[in-house]
XYZ file of C-alpha atoms in Angstrom:
556
model
C -15.427 3.338 -44.322
C -13.780 0.187 -42.821
C -10.896 0.328 -44.834
C -9.770 3.598 -45.134
C -10.242 3.523 -40.781
C -7.619 0.467 -40.495
C -5.678 2.661 -43.026
C -5.428 5.755 -41.057
C -4.746 3.465 -37.769
C -1.979 1.749 -39.252
C -0.361 4.822 -40.204
C -0.550 6.532 -36.233
C -0.025 2.933 -35.043
C 3.728 3.285 -37.480
C 4.124 7.027 -36.177
C 3.757 5.726 -32.546
C 6.270 3.158 -33.885
C 8.687 5.585 -35.593
C 9.489 7.531 -32.370
C 9.960 4.471 -30.220
C 12.838 3.639 -32.303
C 14.155 6.411 -32.649
C 14.103 7.059 -28.471
C 16.118 3.367 -28.697
C 19.409 4.241 -30.030
C 19.482 6.756 -26.878
C 21.697 4.658 -24.710
C 20.030 6.294 -21.576
C 16.166 4.575 -22.546
C 18.169 1.494 -22.773
C 20.326 1.369 -20.506
C 16.218 1.758 -19.002
C 14.262 -0.374 -20.189
C 17.215 -3.808 -19.102
C 17.691 -2.187 -15.954
C 17.661 -2.098 -12.881
C 14.402 -2.290 -12.199
C 13.886 -0.012 -9.607
C 11.829 2.922 -8.633
C 13.176 5.192 -11.700
C 12.479 2.666 -13.891
C 8.850 1.931 -13.303
C 8.400 5.723 -13.528
C 10.275 6.594 -16.486
C 8.874 3.022 -18.793
C 5.260 4.280 -17.226
C 5.740 7.664 -18.070
C 6.783 7.005 -21.728
C 4.784 4.429 -22.718
C 1.147 6.734 -21.061
C 2.834 9.151 -22.954
C 2.263 6.320 -26.632
C -1.007 6.151 -25.240
C -2.209 9.483 -25.069
C -0.544 9.840 -28.832
C -3.044 6.737 -29.901
C -6.013 8.522 -28.283
C -5.132 12.180 -30.252
C -4.688 11.057 -33.255
C -7.739 8.542 -32.988
C -10.222 8.458 -35.745
C -14.070 9.999 -33.564
C -17.033 8.217 -34.829
C -20.014 9.631 -33.292
C -19.679 10.515 -29.767
C -16.235 8.159 -29.269
C -12.619 7.585 -30.653
C -11.262 4.673 -32.830
C -7.973 4.826 -31.853
C -4.455 2.326 -30.708
C -4.833 3.639 -27.589
C -4.080 0.478 -25.881
C -1.041 -0.742 -27.869
C 0.914 1.533 -25.416
C -0.709 0.155 -21.707
C 0.348 -3.505 -22.778
C 3.571 -2.721 -24.559
C 4.295 -0.464 -21.561
C 3.835 -4.522 -19.136
C 5.119 -5.961 -21.674
C 7.745 -4.396 -21.553
C 7.601 -2.882 -17.307
C 6.374 -5.801 -16.136
C 2.256 -5.107 -14.508
C 2.851 -2.110 -12.339
C 4.457 -0.030 -15.405
C 2.127 -1.593 -17.022
C -1.527 -0.192 -14.784
C 1.003 4.146 -14.564
C 0.910 4.039 -18.417
C -2.412 2.460 -18.941
C -4.017 4.937 -15.336
C -2.135 7.846 -17.566
C -3.726 6.746 -21.469
C -7.106 6.478 -19.459
C -7.062 9.664 -17.375
C -6.737 11.222 -21.083
C -9.121 9.479 -22.613
C -11.377 9.752 -20.378
C -11.171 13.745 -19.574
C -11.880 14.339 -23.825
C -15.445 12.795 -22.807
C -17.682 10.942 -25.184
C -20.670 8.575 -24.185
C -17.432 5.114 -24.490
C -15.116 7.510 -21.884
C -14.842 5.606 -18.457
C -15.193 2.334 -20.424
C -12.819 2.861 -22.589
C -10.354 4.472 -19.729
C -10.657 1.272 -17.570
C -10.036 -0.646 -20.261
C -7.009 0.721 -21.063
C -5.843 0.333 -17.539
C -7.761 -3.376 -17.455
C -5.223 -4.212 -20.515
C -1.565 -2.184 -19.283
C -2.619 -4.380 -16.524
C -2.897 -7.949 -18.833
C 0.553 -7.146 -20.430
C 1.997 -6.471 -17.605
C 0.653 -10.221 -16.143
C 1.711 -12.080 -19.674
C 4.955 -10.136 -19.419
C 5.652 -12.483 -15.204
C 4.988 -15.651 -17.588
C 6.857 -15.303 -20.661
C 9.703 -12.497 -21.051
C 8.998 -9.847 -24.560
C 11.877 -11.138 -26.227
C 11.143 -14.532 -25.631
C 7.093 -14.092 -27.081
C 6.186 -16.039 -30.821
C 4.691 -14.099 -33.850
C 1.907 -16.309 -32.707
C 1.431 -15.249 -29.043
C 1.857 -12.457 -29.424
C -1.349 -12.243 -32.350
C -3.323 -13.925 -29.031
C -1.742 -11.048 -26.786
C -3.712 -8.553 -28.846
C -7.104 -10.235 -29.413
C -6.840 -10.643 -26.178
C -6.575 -7.159 -25.382
C -9.250 -5.323 -27.534
C -12.200 -7.845 -26.405
C -10.613 -6.906 -22.749
C -11.413 -3.231 -24.179
C -14.768 -3.901 -26.219
C -15.821 -6.167 -23.443
C -16.076 -3.566 -21.153
C -17.500 -0.435 -23.496
C -20.306 -2.964 -24.117
C -20.397 -3.312 -19.986
C -20.398 0.090 -18.450
C -20.938 1.806 -22.115
C -24.990 3.747 -22.816
C -26.883 3.716 -24.778
C -26.022 -0.311 -24.999
C -27.465 -0.410 -28.888
C -24.354 2.940 -29.515
C -22.234 0.829 -28.165
C -23.073 -2.083 -29.813
C -22.769 0.078 -32.867
C -19.711 1.574 -32.788
C -18.328 -1.956 -31.838
C -19.285 -3.163 -35.130
C -18.008 -0.768 -36.630
C -14.605 -0.565 -35.369
C -14.104 -4.208 -34.211
C -12.050 -5.593 -37.453
C -9.712 -2.935 -38.166
C -8.958 -1.880 -34.174
C -7.898 -5.415 -33.402
C -5.905 -5.841 -36.696
C -3.632 -2.750 -35.826
C -3.451 -3.369 -32.285
C -1.900 -6.738 -33.206
C 0.121 -5.236 -36.297
C 1.103 -2.423 -33.226
C 2.215 -5.084 -30.649
C 3.870 -7.398 -33.800
C 6.742 -3.805 -35.225
C 6.940 -2.495 -30.687
C 8.346 -6.532 -30.022
C 10.705 -6.585 -33.275
C 11.371 -2.773 -32.196
C 12.814 -3.897 -28.694
C 14.180 -7.629 -29.624
C 15.862 -4.469 -31.637
C 16.584 -2.580 -29.471
C 18.586 -5.674 -27.411
C 20.209 -6.713 -29.911
C 22.705 -3.496 -29.977
C 22.569 -3.671 -26.188
C 24.426 -7.301 -26.628
C 26.258 -6.040 -29.212
C 26.834 -2.645 -26.645
C 28.183 -5.307 -24.372
C 30.298 -7.701 -26.041
C 32.374 -4.985 -27.473
C 33.042 -3.883 -24.674
C 33.832 -7.020 -23.331
C 36.020 -8.111 -26.065
C 38.058 -4.767 -26.078
C 38.463 -4.863 -21.695
C 39.827 -7.858 -22.627
C 41.731 -7.178 -25.876
C 43.642 -4.316 -23.265
C 43.650 -7.030 -20.505
C 45.737 -9.594 -22.689
C 48.265 -6.150 -23.689
C 49.040 -5.059 -19.809
C 48.623 -8.192 -18.224
C 53.113 -8.359 -18.532
C 53.373 -5.212 -17.189
C 50.819 -5.798 -14.548
C 52.989 -8.455 -13.727
C 55.372 -5.732 -10.993
C 52.517 -5.152 -9.135
C 50.651 -1.621 -9.858
C 53.771 1.535 -9.655
C 54.258 4.780 -12.246
C 55.942 1.968 -14.494
C 53.412 -0.710 -14.684
C 50.912 2.272 -14.709
C 52.283 4.238 -17.688
C 52.851 1.649 -19.739
C 48.623 0.681 -19.501
C 47.486 3.647 -19.930
C 49.105 4.313 -23.369
C 47.212 1.078 -24.343
C 44.439 1.267 -22.643
C 43.978 5.210 -24.396
C 45.412 3.826 -27.715
C 42.519 0.722 -28.297
C 40.042 1.380 -26.092
C 39.260 4.887 -27.870
C 39.379 7.276 -25.030
C 40.672 10.397 -25.145
C 42.573 10.432 -21.794
C 43.110 8.329 -19.458
C 44.621 8.505 -15.949
C 45.781 5.199 -13.050
C 45.391 7.130 -9.183
C 46.752 5.002 -6.471
C 45.039 5.863 -2.948
C 46.953 9.248 -2.413
C 48.203 9.920 -5.700
C 48.467 9.825 -9.666
C 50.555 7.334 -11.157
C 49.411 8.412 -14.415
C 47.992 10.409 -16.852
C 48.046 9.666 -20.625
C 46.555 11.962 -23.333
C 44.429 15.787 -25.224
C 46.226 17.230 -22.919
C 45.502 15.628 -19.676
C 49.162 14.057 -19.540
C 50.831 17.844 -19.918
C 48.469 19.994 -17.796
C 49.183 21.893 -14.788
C 46.219 21.261 -12.625
C 45.911 17.371 -14.041
C 46.651 15.407 -10.629
C 44.055 17.538 -8.609
C 41.277 16.567 -11.343
C 42.340 13.665 -10.799
C 43.138 13.112 -7.145
C 39.043 14.822 -6.428
C 37.766 11.934 -9.254
C 39.591 9.687 -7.587
C 38.354 10.756 -4.123
C 34.802 10.085 -5.576
C 35.334 6.860 -6.908
C 36.785 5.224 -3.782
C 33.930 6.531 -2.524
C 31.087 5.503 -4.612
C 32.385 2.636 -6.761
C 31.593 3.699 -9.855
C 31.028 7.549 -11.041
C 30.546 9.901 -13.401
C 30.927 13.333 -14.527
C 30.533 16.404 -16.501
C 32.746 19.298 -16.198
C 29.801 22.014 -14.538
C 29.946 19.043 -12.144
C 33.131 18.811 -10.845
C 36.763 21.249 -11.228
C 37.693 21.216 -14.583
C 40.219 23.464 -15.565
C 39.157 26.405 -18.741
C 41.960 25.206 -20.327
C 41.557 22.070 -20.268
C 39.322 20.440 -23.687
C 38.022 17.243 -21.728
C 33.613 17.553 -20.349
C 33.380 14.517 -18.548
C 35.438 11.186 -16.762
C 33.703 7.767 -15.812
C 36.089 6.113 -12.674
C 36.126 3.482 -11.201
C 38.541 1.926 -8.710
C 41.166 -1.007 -8.723
C 41.308 -3.813 -5.957
C 43.789 -5.667 -4.274
C 42.046 -8.631 -1.778
C 39.331 -6.541 -1.515
C 40.191 -2.840 -0.830
C 40.523 -0.467 -3.316
C 43.720 0.786 -4.364
C 43.748 3.561 -5.923
C 41.061 4.394 -9.336
C 40.790 3.531 -13.370
C 40.086 6.765 -14.893
C 38.200 7.754 -18.363
C 38.239 11.544 -19.759
C 35.969 12.086 -22.889
C 35.503 15.081 -24.626
C 31.731 15.196 -25.573
C 29.880 15.284 -22.557
C 27.299 12.755 -23.522
C 30.303 9.432 -23.884
C 30.237 9.567 -19.428
C 26.525 7.595 -19.474
C 27.148 5.104 -22.865
C 26.518 1.787 -21.672
C 29.091 0.927 -23.912
C 32.156 2.698 -22.066
C 30.448 2.030 -18.621
C 31.254 -1.323 -19.048
C 34.066 -1.067 -20.668
C 35.420 1.049 -17.612
C 34.141 -1.354 -15.027
C 34.657 -4.985 -17.324
C 38.822 -3.465 -17.655
C 39.221 -2.081 -13.815
C 37.446 -5.714 -12.442
C 40.336 -7.510 -15.103
C 43.144 -4.879 -13.987
C 42.327 -6.099 -10.000
C 42.797 -9.983 -10.879
C 45.912 -8.659 -12.386
C 47.048 -6.885 -10.393
C 46.224 -9.510 -7.377
C 48.003 -12.649 -9.142
C 50.946 -9.773 -10.148
C 51.010 -10.883 -6.279
C 50.978 -14.073 -6.092
C 53.462 -14.532 -8.383
C 56.148 -12.446 -6.467
C 54.868 -13.872 -3.109
C 55.024 -17.633 -4.909
C 58.631 -16.450 -6.226
C 59.171 -15.322 -2.926
C 58.597 -18.436 -1.172
C 60.382 -20.736 -3.631
C 63.504 -18.750 -2.801
C 63.592 -18.857 1.060
C 63.073 -22.629 0.292
C 66.556 -22.201 -1.529
C 67.021 -20.486 1.837
C 66.210 -22.414 3.506
C 67.973 -25.880 1.544
C 70.913 -24.172 1.256
C 70.960 -23.184 5.067
C 69.663 -27.164 5.770
C 73.030 -28.398 4.026
C 75.709 -25.925 5.696
C 75.440 -26.815 9.995
C 75.501 -30.995 7.893
C 78.661 -30.413 5.773
C 80.804 -27.985 8.134
C 79.870 -30.197 11.764
C 79.955 -34.435 9.315
C 83.475 -33.371 7.459
C 85.134 -30.585 10.481
C 84.472 -34.075 12.329
C 85.996 -36.677 9.518
C 88.451 -33.538 8.438
C 89.841 -33.522 11.996
C 90.294 -36.944 12.552
C 92.745 -36.949 9.304
C 94.841 -33.820 10.716
C 97.294 -36.565 12.673
C 97.259 -39.649 10.376
C 97.077 -38.303 7.102
C 97.355 -34.493 6.529
C 97.099 -34.162 2.916
C 94.119 -35.966 2.451
C 92.721 -33.438 4.987
C 94.394 -30.142 3.528
C 91.951 -31.645 0.713
C 88.956 -32.301 2.633
C 89.291 -28.593 3.676
C 89.755 -26.975 0.152
C 86.441 -28.986 -0.969
C 84.594 -27.875 1.870
C 85.731 -24.335 1.932
C 84.391 -24.771 -2.420
C 81.674 -26.006 -1.799
C 80.830 -22.874 1.239
C 82.075 -20.555 -1.731
C 79.713 -21.130 -4.203
C 76.506 -21.584 -2.098
C 77.922 -18.423 -0.427
C 77.948 -16.221 -4.593
C 74.894 -18.116 -5.345
C 72.913 -14.623 -6.743
C 69.904 -15.405 -8.667
C 68.485 -18.827 -9.950
C 70.177 -20.153 -12.396
C 73.396 -21.454 -13.325
C 75.175 -23.652 -16.270
C 74.907 -27.309 -15.755
C 79.180 -27.498 -14.697
C 78.936 -25.957 -11.574
C 76.679 -27.835 -10.676
C 78.894 -30.833 -11.479
C 82.162 -29.000 -9.576
C 79.640 -27.963 -6.529
C 78.816 -32.017 -6.161
C 82.163 -33.510 -6.784
C 83.397 -31.360 -4.304
C 81.099 -32.684 -2.166
C 81.272 -35.800 -3.385
C 84.721 -36.028 -3.219
C 84.134 -35.640 0.911
C 81.492 -38.071 0.616
C 83.600 -41.326 -0.264
C 86.414 -40.268 2.586
C 83.828 -40.405 5.026
C 82.667 -44.025 3.099
C 85.477 -44.545 3.817
C 85.522 -45.985 -0.270
C 82.640 -47.612 -0.187
C 81.757 -45.421 -2.316
C 81.940 -45.377 -6.362
C 80.607 -42.512 -8.349
C 80.343 -42.877 -12.545
C 79.436 -39.955 -14.423
C 78.426 -40.052 -17.782
C 77.813 -36.467 -19.044
C 76.944 -34.921 -22.534
C 80.541 -32.259 -22.583
C 78.085 -30.344 -24.919
C 75.340 -29.757 -22.538
C 77.668 -28.291 -20.080
C 76.875 -24.315 -20.563
C 72.706 -24.908 -20.576
C 71.766 -23.099 -17.882
C 69.902 -24.943 -14.760
C 68.308 -24.231 -11.747
C 70.846 -23.236 -8.839
C 70.455 -26.882 -6.405
C 69.032 -28.749 -8.095
C 71.324 -31.772 -8.507
C 72.354 -31.531 -4.768
C 69.719 -32.327 -2.733
C 69.354 -35.034 -5.116
C 72.691 -36.573 -4.679
C 72.628 -35.950 -0.776
C 69.296 -38.116 -0.552
C 70.817 -40.477 -2.702
C 74.040 -40.955 -0.226
C 71.848 -40.439 3.007
C 68.879 -42.474 2.567
C 70.603 -44.983 -0.297
C 73.718 -45.964 0.532
C 74.749 -45.062 3.423
C 72.892 -48.090 5.316
C 74.927 -50.211 3.119
C 77.467 -52.681 4.172
C 79.278 -51.941 1.119
C 79.876 -52.123 -2.592
C 77.705 -48.248 -3.086
C 77.166 -46.821 -6.276
C 75.763 -44.059 -7.375
C 75.639 -42.567 -11.239
C 74.934 -39.409 -12.226
C 73.747 -39.262 -16.260
C 73.819 -36.308 -18.631
C 72.550 -35.758 -22.584
C 70.390 -35.203 -24.904
C 67.164 -35.968 -26.059
C 65.489 -33.895 -28.602
C 66.783 -29.935 -28.095
C 66.307 -31.069 -23.968
C 68.561 -32.184 -21.197
C 68.417 -35.505 -19.441
C 69.547 -36.770 -16.223
C 69.974 -39.309 -14.323
C 70.702 -40.043 -10.550
C 70.690 -43.664 -9.958
C 72.008 -46.146 -6.539
C 72.594 -48.887 -5.627
C 71.561 -48.623 -2.277
C 68.027 -49.738 -0.058
C 65.859 -47.691 -1.949
C 62.548 -46.245 -0.468
C 59.244 -48.289 1.293
C 56.487 -47.697 -0.362
C 54.635 -45.536 2.513
C 57.859 -43.336 1.455
C 57.395 -42.470 -1.810
C 53.206 -41.715 -1.589
C 54.383 -39.343 0.688
C 57.352 -37.885 -1.467
C 55.057 -37.939 -4.799
C 52.210 -36.957 -3.146
C 54.033 -34.324 -1.641
C 53.611 -34.539 1.989
C 56.782 -34.925 3.140
C 59.162 -32.902 5.575
C 61.907 -31.767 4.716
C 62.099 -29.202 1.252
C 64.708 -31.122 -0.463
C 63.315 -33.462 -2.972
C 59.442 -31.618 -2.611
C 61.368 -28.448 -3.063
C 63.101 -29.009 -6.531
C 59.989 -31.042 -8.360
C 57.662 -28.448 -7.178
C 60.464 -25.515 -8.511
C 61.065 -27.350 -11.604
C 56.570 -27.493 -12.649
C 57.317 -24.023 -11.438
C 59.495 -22.938 -14.219
C 59.605 -25.863 -16.722
C 56.184 -25.938 -15.969
C 53.793 -29.109 -14.951
C 54.803 -32.052 -17.719
C 58.242 -31.579 -16.124
C 58.998 -32.179 -12.367
C 60.858 -35.508 -10.529
C 60.524 -39.273 -11.993
C 61.395 -41.323 -8.605
C 61.548 -44.875 -9.695
C 62.330 -46.893 -6.332
C 62.567 -50.902 -5.338
C 63.796 -51.689 -1.803
C 66.918 -53.793 -1.288
C 67.666 -52.395 -5.717
C 67.904 -48.806 -5.339
C 66.713 -45.589 -6.527
C 66.900 -43.757 -9.681
C 65.445 -40.355 -9.920
C 64.924 -38.455 -13.059
C 63.962 -35.436 -14.833
C 63.891 -32.741 -17.927
C 64.895 -29.726 -18.549
C 63.340 -28.712 -21.791
C 65.710 -26.275 -24.075
C 66.476 -22.951 -23.863
C 64.194 -20.719 -26.023
C 66.077 -18.717 -28.949
């Protein structure tokens, strides 16, 4: 009898486990089990595990006026999965059903079911279900059975009948309860692994898509970048159709007839308004005004942000209505919307950085121009009577400098163009130095066509002239050396001037120096070529200063 009872109870618990495993394949159920712990989760889990407890009772084995069954397994698992509240209500549901069947153990079994559910919940407060070792699961099962048997012996009457019953069913019910709990913990571990794999798939897809959309979103959110982005998402993200909007209008729609549909703008605008109002949304075709000619049946959408303000929406459309609640799809959508928002932010930062750098270049040009204008014109005026030929030459050099500054468009020109501008500048300075200045240029001719950021050498040369050499009385020497270093170009500007004080040099190296000459050049070089590239300054007071830097080989 005991062995037959054991087989029958094992059959019952196996059926319950199969039901749980089948339900666990549903995204909705996994979202509930591992989602936010709110009243909805409590109600659904309480009803589910209460139902499993009822099934355990219904398939029990009648012995005299009592039942041997697997009822408490549902209540205990409910507590382990959902906590004390779920365990309590699952136990109440299973207990009420057991009480309604009657028998001399009805009240005891009903109360023990509630207590077993609470016990499972208390265990879950101390140790997460997924962290329970099999030995701990065995102890929980044995303890739950002890609770039931103690209640039966304390409450059920006559006592002799209760004792006789427990002696008959104690071993098989305890074994089945322990086995049932072991099966259920394994089932929920498998569900958790499925959930994690689903999340990992969504994250991997989001990162893959983000890496491919990055080049297109460098210009920010506009029609062109939205077109490219939507097409990449549709191809990689296994989405039937994708739409991207700003706050006012549709920017792009791709896939499954949506892009050519006459009513696409109205539909996408309707979804966008809901997204901007509610954050993330999911709708079936019957919940929105889907055109009858559109083959799509559901949509999920999430906002795109810039500076914490919604600036648009990302929308996924599916041919199946069930896709709208898929956790993988929702995670992919949210993760991708966040990554695209970050890319839009970075694009804006990059744009602002370029604007700031251009503004600094413009300021540098404006700073140089008045300086030349007033000082050089004064020098020219002084030579107009005494040496007209020299004055005419100085005017030519001055006009050459201004012409180059005015025609400077873009961020680069050749090394030769930069050196020609410096030559005109130095010819003027030689006259102002009254022949105290000597300039040596040692330039590798093969490098003259190499591209160079505009206004790279001139600020350095001007700094050497005015702050290094001008205070000297005589023997002022400036050397400009350009040579190949592997595939790169090494540039060195050296003077034998008064040098830079340690305090001033520290300010320059820490980029706290006022003015935008050397600091601007250093920052621009690092911004263009990387942190490894910038100005290297070596200066000794009374001996001179050397400023050097490297321009890497141009990409082929």
